[in-house]
Amino acid sequence: MTGQNGSFHGSDIEKIEGIYGIRKEEITNFSANVNPLGISPLLREALASNIGAIAAYPDRDYASLREHIAGYVGTESRNVAVGNGSTELISLFIRIINPKKTLILAPTYSEYEREVTLAGGQCHYYALPEENGFQLDLGHFQEQLTPGISLLILCNPNNPTSSLISRQDMEAILKTCQQRDIFVLADETYMEFVGRYRDVTAASLTAQYENLAVLRGTSKFFAVPGLRLGYAVTGSQHVLKKLWELQNPWPLHSLAAAAGPAMFQDQAYIDGTHRLIAKERERMYQMFLQDGRFHPYPPTANFMLVRICGDKPTSEELFARAIREKMMIRDCSDFLFLNKEYIRFCFLKPEMNDRLAKCLLEGR
């Protein structure tokens, strides 16, 4: 949902340009949650050197790309599917499961509800408790996993709360879902921003639980939303077979297939991202924690949800204040279970974060 009340998504930069009369090139986007380091240097080189790939169709099976993704994730290539961004894969998995009833944690990404509804299913929501910092109450949640549910969708880390489900809790959820014939779709779009994320990701659990699919994209961590490269990991060969049958031929263009593997091998870029985000995440959290006008929720990803204490300013007013200074934050008032007291912003480079903090903390 977008509009002049400030409820814009991170990709709505052109709408912002038209409404506020600010050139999009001048706007620092704290709403899109994209890696501030930009494109991986190795990927940039690979894109340039493989430009000729667009003269031919890509390998229909994307064998080399899937092999590189498998090595990056720690699985076998036969368990990997690729798609035109994680959005396409979300849609395909929902069509395959064809759920009559889907349970979704909330507040969260709205695309899940849209795809379930398009598939003719019904969405039911489990509200993450604000009083617990939007952290999942495992025991209470497991009680909601009734046999009537066909599909459970988890965004982990969750957007917009930046809260995280541990691997231990995820495995407990998977065991319960396995007993009750519930398929679990874990959207790990922001997982790679988490400190020591390999100890948290559910990707390794796909070897034990065939009722699990882990989805990731490259738009956020690798800062290439235009490349449209998403991937999924699941141990269910039955589900993968159905996905390949449903998917249009050549979902990825030749350049993504040829150059894509380079980013997964750019360890210097990956390590640099982890260092930058870890430092800025803690610094920004502490900055807002020390100001009594705001209540930040402990972030685990590359963005933070903040509640405004008191009646003023509202999320809409803070959005307007920031955009006047050519910075775009997320007014979270259109998220289910949130309201005009909540904003979200991602962590960029230190000088950018300082500008935003000054605007929000010192602005009047």
GROMACS .gro file of C-alpha atoms in nm, residues 7 26 49 52 55 106 108 111 120 140 149 157 194 199 206 217 232 274 279 291 304 308 312-313 315 318 320 350 353:
model
   29
    7SER     CA    1   0.330   0.442   0.363
   26GLU     CA    2   1.939   1.254  -0.448
   49SER     CA    3   3.338  -1.017  -1.899
   52GLY     CA    4   2.835  -1.198  -2.458
   55ALA     CA    5   2.357  -1.381  -2.726
  106ALA     CA    6   0.280  -1.101   1.170
  108THR     CA    7   0.548  -0.933   0.815
  111GLU     CA    8   0.344  -1.061  -0.050
  120GLY     CA    9  -0.755  -1.949  -0.345
  140HIS     CA   10   0.221  -2.095   2.266
  149ILE     CA   11  -0.319  -2.580   0.851
  157PRO     CA   12   1.479  -1.276   1.033
  194VAL     CA   13   2.276  -1.201   1.092
  199ASP     CA   14   2.465  -2.129   1.308
  206THR     CA   15   1.634  -2.944   0.476
  217GLY     CA   16   1.720  -1.381  -0.286
  232ALA     CA   17   1.538  -2.224  -0.283
  274HIS     CA   18   2.929  -0.858   0.800
  279LYS     CA   19   2.916  -0.238   1.385
  291ASP     CA   20   1.683   0.845   2.375
  304MET     CA   21   1.566  -0.192   1.293
  308ILE     CA   22   0.783   0.626   1.885
  312LYS     CA   23   0.410   1.306   1.862
  313PRO     CA   24   0.566   1.289   1.618
  315SER     CA   25   0.544   0.779   1.183
  318LEU     CA   26   0.893   1.139   1.084
  320ALA     CA   27   0.806   1.361   0.603
  350PRO     CA   28   2.840   0.539   0.903
  353ASN     CA   29   2.352   0.665   0.946
   0.00000   0.00000   0.00000
